[in-house]
Amino acid sequence: DAGITQSPRHKVTETGTPVTLRCHQTENHRYMYWYRQDPGHGLRLIHYSYGVKDTDKGEVSDGYSVSRSKTEDFLLTLESATSSQTSVYFCAISESDVGGGTDTQYFGPGTRLTVL
Amino acid sequence: SQQGEEDPQALSIQEGENATMNCSYKTSINNLQWYRQNSGRGLVHLILIRSNEREKHSGRLRVTLDTSKKSSSLLITASRAADTASYFCAIGGATNKLIFGTGTLLAVQP
């Protein structure tokens, strides 16, 4: 398995509180991604990073921010959690874009977040 | 949307049978990828097929790609109970982002 860890693995929080999820990789891959997975929606991209301090929005970025100050760490922050952000969050990494287009992605184990 | 759409949404077969699931998409692609997800786990990459390829094999897996029909299929031969999982196609376009479909839930009965 690719060296990807996510922390915490489970979290229960209350509406309005800030939450930060951490993704850590030991592969030195350039690209890192945050997805959320909800029933009936598959995986949806929240934000991604193509290098240290280089990030961009995905399909469902509202209410989320990210930071990447080191190659190995990619943080996802919910500034003020809402019940609609209850979900399973996955981090993924990718080495490069191969000949244009997306390379294989390797996924972390996920974080189950419940917002009450 | 470039999102892949899998068909069927759910599939139940007996051990030893073949399982086929399909993915359709709407725009041009650079590559198409298939992933597996066991319950409660992260996704695991299975196969990547590029737009200029028509067929690819990996063990008991066979993937085909028909760019004229904008569709792909994943065939799992001689299925096992351990193949029970959700299977997702993911569309790789000209960017470094993947667009995932909603998945096919495969149940292999022992």
Coordinates of C-alpha atoms in Angstrom, one line a residue:
Chain A
D1 CA 0.0 0.0 0.0
A2 CA 1.1 3.5 -0.7
G3 CA 2.2 5.3 2.4
I4 CA -0.8 7.5 3.1
T5 CA -2.3 8.1 6.5
Q6 CA -5.3 10.2 7.5
S7 CA -6.0 11.6 10.9
P8 CA -8.3 11.4 12.7
R9 CA -10.0 8.3 11.4
H10 CA -13.3 9.2 13.1
K11 CA -14.6 12.5 14.4
V12 CA -17.8 13.7 15.8
T13 CA -18.3 17.4 16.2
E14 CA -21.0 20.0 16.6
T15 CA -22.3 22.5 14.0
G16 CA -20.3 25.7 13.9
T17 CA -17.0 24.3 15.2
P18 CA -13.8 24.3 13.1
V19 CA -12.4 20.9 12.0
T20 CA -9.1 20.1 10.5
L21 CA -8.4 16.8 8.8
R22 CA -4.8 15.8 8.0
C23 CA -3.4 13.7 5.2
H24 CA 0.2 12.6 5.4
Q25 CA 2.2 10.8 2.7
T26 CA 5.6 9.2 2.7
E27 CA 5.8 8.8 -1.1
N28 CA 7.0 12.3 -2.1
H29 CA 4.2 12.5 -4.7
R30 CA 3.5 15.8 -6.2
Y31 CA -0.3 15.8 -6.3
M32 CA -2.6 15.4 -3.3
Y33 CA -6.4 15.4 -3.3
W34 CA -9.3 15.6 -0.9
Y35 CA -12.6 13.9 -1.8
R36 CA -15.8 13.4 0.0
Q37 CA -17.9 10.3 -0.5
D38 CA -21.6 10.3 0.0
P39 CA -24.3 7.7 -0.9
G40 CA -25.5 8.2 -4.4
H41 CA -22.8 10.7 -5.3
G42 CA -19.7 8.6 -5.5
L43 CA -16.5 10.5 -4.9
R44 CA -16.4 14.3 -5.4
L45 CA -13.3 16.4 -5.4
I46 CA -13.1 19.1 -2.8
H47 CA -9.6 20.6 -3.4
Y48 CA -6.3 19.4 -4.7
S49 CA -2.7 20.4 -4.6
Y50 CA -0.1 20.3 -7.4
G51 CA 2.8 21.3 -5.2
V52 CA 3.8 23.0 -1.9
K53 CA 1.6 26.1 -1.5
D54 CA -0.1 25.3 -4.9
T55 CA -3.8 24.4 -4.5
D56 CA -7.0 24.6 -6.5
K57 CA -10.7 24.1 -6.1
G58 CA -12.6 21.0 -7.0
E59 CA -16.2 20.4 -7.6
V60 CA -17.5 20.9 -4.1
S61 CA -15.1 23.4 -2.5
D62 CA -17.6 25.7 -0.7
G63 CA -17.1 25.6 3.0
Y64 CA -13.7 24.0 2.8
S65 CA -10.2 25.3 2.7
V66 CA -6.8 23.6 2.3
S67 CA -3.2 24.1 3.0
R68 CA 0.0 22.4 2.0
S69 CA 3.1 23.8 3.6
K70 CA 5.2 20.6 3.1
T71 CA 5.2 18.0 0.4
E72 CA 4.0 15.3 2.7
D73 CA 1.1 17.0 4.4
F74 CA -2.2 18.3 3.0
L75 CA -4.7 19.7 5.5
L76 CA -8.4 20.1 4.9
T77 CA -10.2 22.6 7.1
L78 CA -13.9 23.1 7.7
E79 CA -14.0 26.6 9.0
S80 CA -17.5 26.2 10.6
A81 CA -18.8 22.7 10.2
T82 CA -22.4 22.1 9.1
S83 CA -24.5 18.9 9.1
S84 CA -24.3 18.8 5.3
Q85 CA -20.5 18.2 5.7
T86 CA -21.2 14.9 7.4
S87 CA -19.4 12.5 5.1
V88 CA -16.4 10.2 4.6
Y89 CA -13.4 12.1 3.5
F90 CA -10.6 10.5 1.5
C91 CA -7.2 11.8 0.7
A92 CA -5.4 10.6 -2.4
I93 CA -2.0 11.1 -3.9
S94 CA -0.6 10.9 -7.5
E95 CA 2.9 11.0 -8.7
S96 CA 2.4 13.0 -11.8
D97 CA 0.3 13.6 -14.8
V98 CA 1.5 11.1 -17.3
G99 CA 1.7 12.4 -20.9
G100 CA -1.0 14.8 -20.1
G101 CA -4.0 13.6 -18.1
T102 CA -4.2 12.1 -14.7
D103 CA -2.0 9.3 -13.3
T104 CA -3.1 6.6 -11.0
Q105 CA -4.3 7.8 -7.6
Y106 CA -3.6 6.1 -4.3
F107 CA -6.1 6.5 -1.5
G108 CA -5.8 6.8 2.2
P109 CA -8.1 4.9 4.6
G110 CA -10.6 7.7 5.0
T111 CA -12.0 9.8 7.8
R112 CA -15.6 9.5 8.9
L113 CA -16.8 12.9 10.0
T114 CA -20.2 13.4 11.8
V115 CA -21.5 16.9 12.3
L116 CA -24.3 17.0 14.9
Chain B
S1 CA -20.5 16.7 -17.0
Q2 CA -17.6 14.3 -17.8
Q3 CA -18.7 12.0 -14.9
G4 CA -18.6 8.3 -15.7
E5 CA -21.9 6.5 -15.1
E6 CA -21.7 2.9 -14.2
D7 CA -24.2 0.3 -15.1
P8 CA -25.6 -1.7 -13.4
Q9 CA -25.8 0.0 -10.0
A10 CA -25.8 -3.4 -8.3
L11 CA -24.9 -6.9 -9.4
S12 CA -25.2 -10.2 -7.6
I13 CA -23.6 -13.4 -9.0
Q14 CA -22.5 -16.8 -7.9
E15 CA -18.8 -17.6 -7.2
G16 CA -17.2 -18.8 -10.4
E17 CA -19.3 -16.7 -12.7
N18 CA -18.1 -13.7 -14.7
A19 CA -19.1 -10.2 -13.7
T20 CA -19.4 -7.4 -16.2
M21 CA -19.9 -3.7 -15.4
N22 CA -20.0 -0.8 -17.8
C23 CA -19.0 2.8 -17.7
S24 CA -20.3 5.5 -20.0
Y25 CA -19.0 9.1 -20.3
K26 CA -19.8 12.2 -22.2
T27 CA -16.7 14.0 -23.3
S28 CA -13.3 13.2 -24.7
I29 CA -10.9 11.5 -22.3
N30 CA -7.1 11.0 -21.9
N31 CA -7.5 7.8 -19.9
L32 CA -10.1 5.9 -18.0
Q33 CA -9.4 4.1 -14.7
W34 CA -11.1 1.5 -12.7
Y35 CA -11.0 1.3 -8.9
R36 CA -12.3 -1.1 -6.3
Q37 CA -13.5 -0.2 -2.8
N38 CA -14.1 -2.8 -0.1
S39 CA -16.6 -1.8 2.5
G40 CA -15.2 0.8 4.9
R41 CA -11.9 1.1 3.1
G42 CA -10.2 3.4 0.6
L43 CA -10.2 2.9 -3.1
V44 CA -7.7 0.7 -4.7
H45 CA -6.5 1.2 -8.3
L46 CA -7.2 -1.7 -10.7
I47 CA -6.4 -0.7 -14.2
L48 CA -5.7 2.4 -16.3
I49 CA -6.5 2.3 -20.0
R50 CA -5.4 5.2 -22.3
S51 CA -7.6 6.6 -25.0
N52 CA -5.5 5.0 -27.7
E53 CA -5.9 1.6 -26.2
R54 CA -8.8 -0.8 -26.8
E55 CA -8.2 -3.6 -24.4
K56 CA -6.1 -4.3 -21.3
H57 CA -5.7 -7.3 -19.0
S58 CA -4.6 -7.7 -15.5
G59 CA -4.9 -11.2 -14.0
R60 CA -8.7 -12.0 -14.0
L61 CA -9.6 -8.4 -15.0
R62 CA -10.2 -7.4 -18.6
V63 CA -11.0 -3.8 -19.5
T64 CA -12.2 -2.6 -22.9
L65 CA -12.5 1.0 -24.1
D66 CA -14.6 2.1 -27.1
T67 CA -14.0 5.8 -27.6
S68 CA -16.5 6.0 -30.5
K69 CA -19.3 4.9 -28.1
K70 CA -17.7 6.7 -25.1
S71 CA -17.9 3.6 -23.0
S72 CA -15.8 1.1 -21.1
S73 CA -16.4 -2.3 -19.6
L74 CA -14.7 -4.2 -16.7
L75 CA -14.9 -7.9 -16.8
I76 CA -14.0 -10.0 -13.8
T77 CA -13.6 -13.7 -14.7
A78 CA -14.2 -16.6 -12.4
S79 CA -15.3 -14.4 -9.6
R80 CA -14.6 -15.1 -5.9
A81 CA -16.3 -14.0 -2.7
A82 CA -13.3 -11.8 -2.1
D83 CA -14.3 -9.8 -5.2
T84 CA -17.3 -8.5 -3.4
A85 CA -16.9 -4.7 -3.4
S86 CA -17.9 -1.5 -5.1
Y87 CA -16.3 -0.8 -8.5
F88 CA -15.8 2.8 -9.8
C89 CA -14.7 4.1 -13.1
A90 CA -12.9 7.4 -13.2
I91 CA -12.4 9.7 -16.1
G92 CA -9.1 11.3 -16.7
G93 CA -9.2 14.3 -19.0
A94 CA -6.7 16.8 -20.0
T95 CA -6.3 18.1 -16.4
N96 CA -4.7 16.4 -13.4
K97 CA -8.1 15.6 -11.9
L98 CA -10.2 12.4 -12.0
I99 CA -14.0 12.4 -12.2
F100 CA -15.5 9.4 -10.5
G101 CA -18.8 7.7 -11.2
T102 CA -21.2 6.5 -8.6
G103 CA -20.1 2.9 -8.7
T104 CA -21.4 -0.6 -9.2
L105 CA -21.9 -2.7 -6.1
L106 CA -20.9 -6.3 -6.8
A107 CA -21.9 -9.1 -4.5
V108 CA -20.4 -12.5 -5.1
Q109 CA -22.3 -15.3 -3.4
P110 CA -20.2 -18.3 -2.2

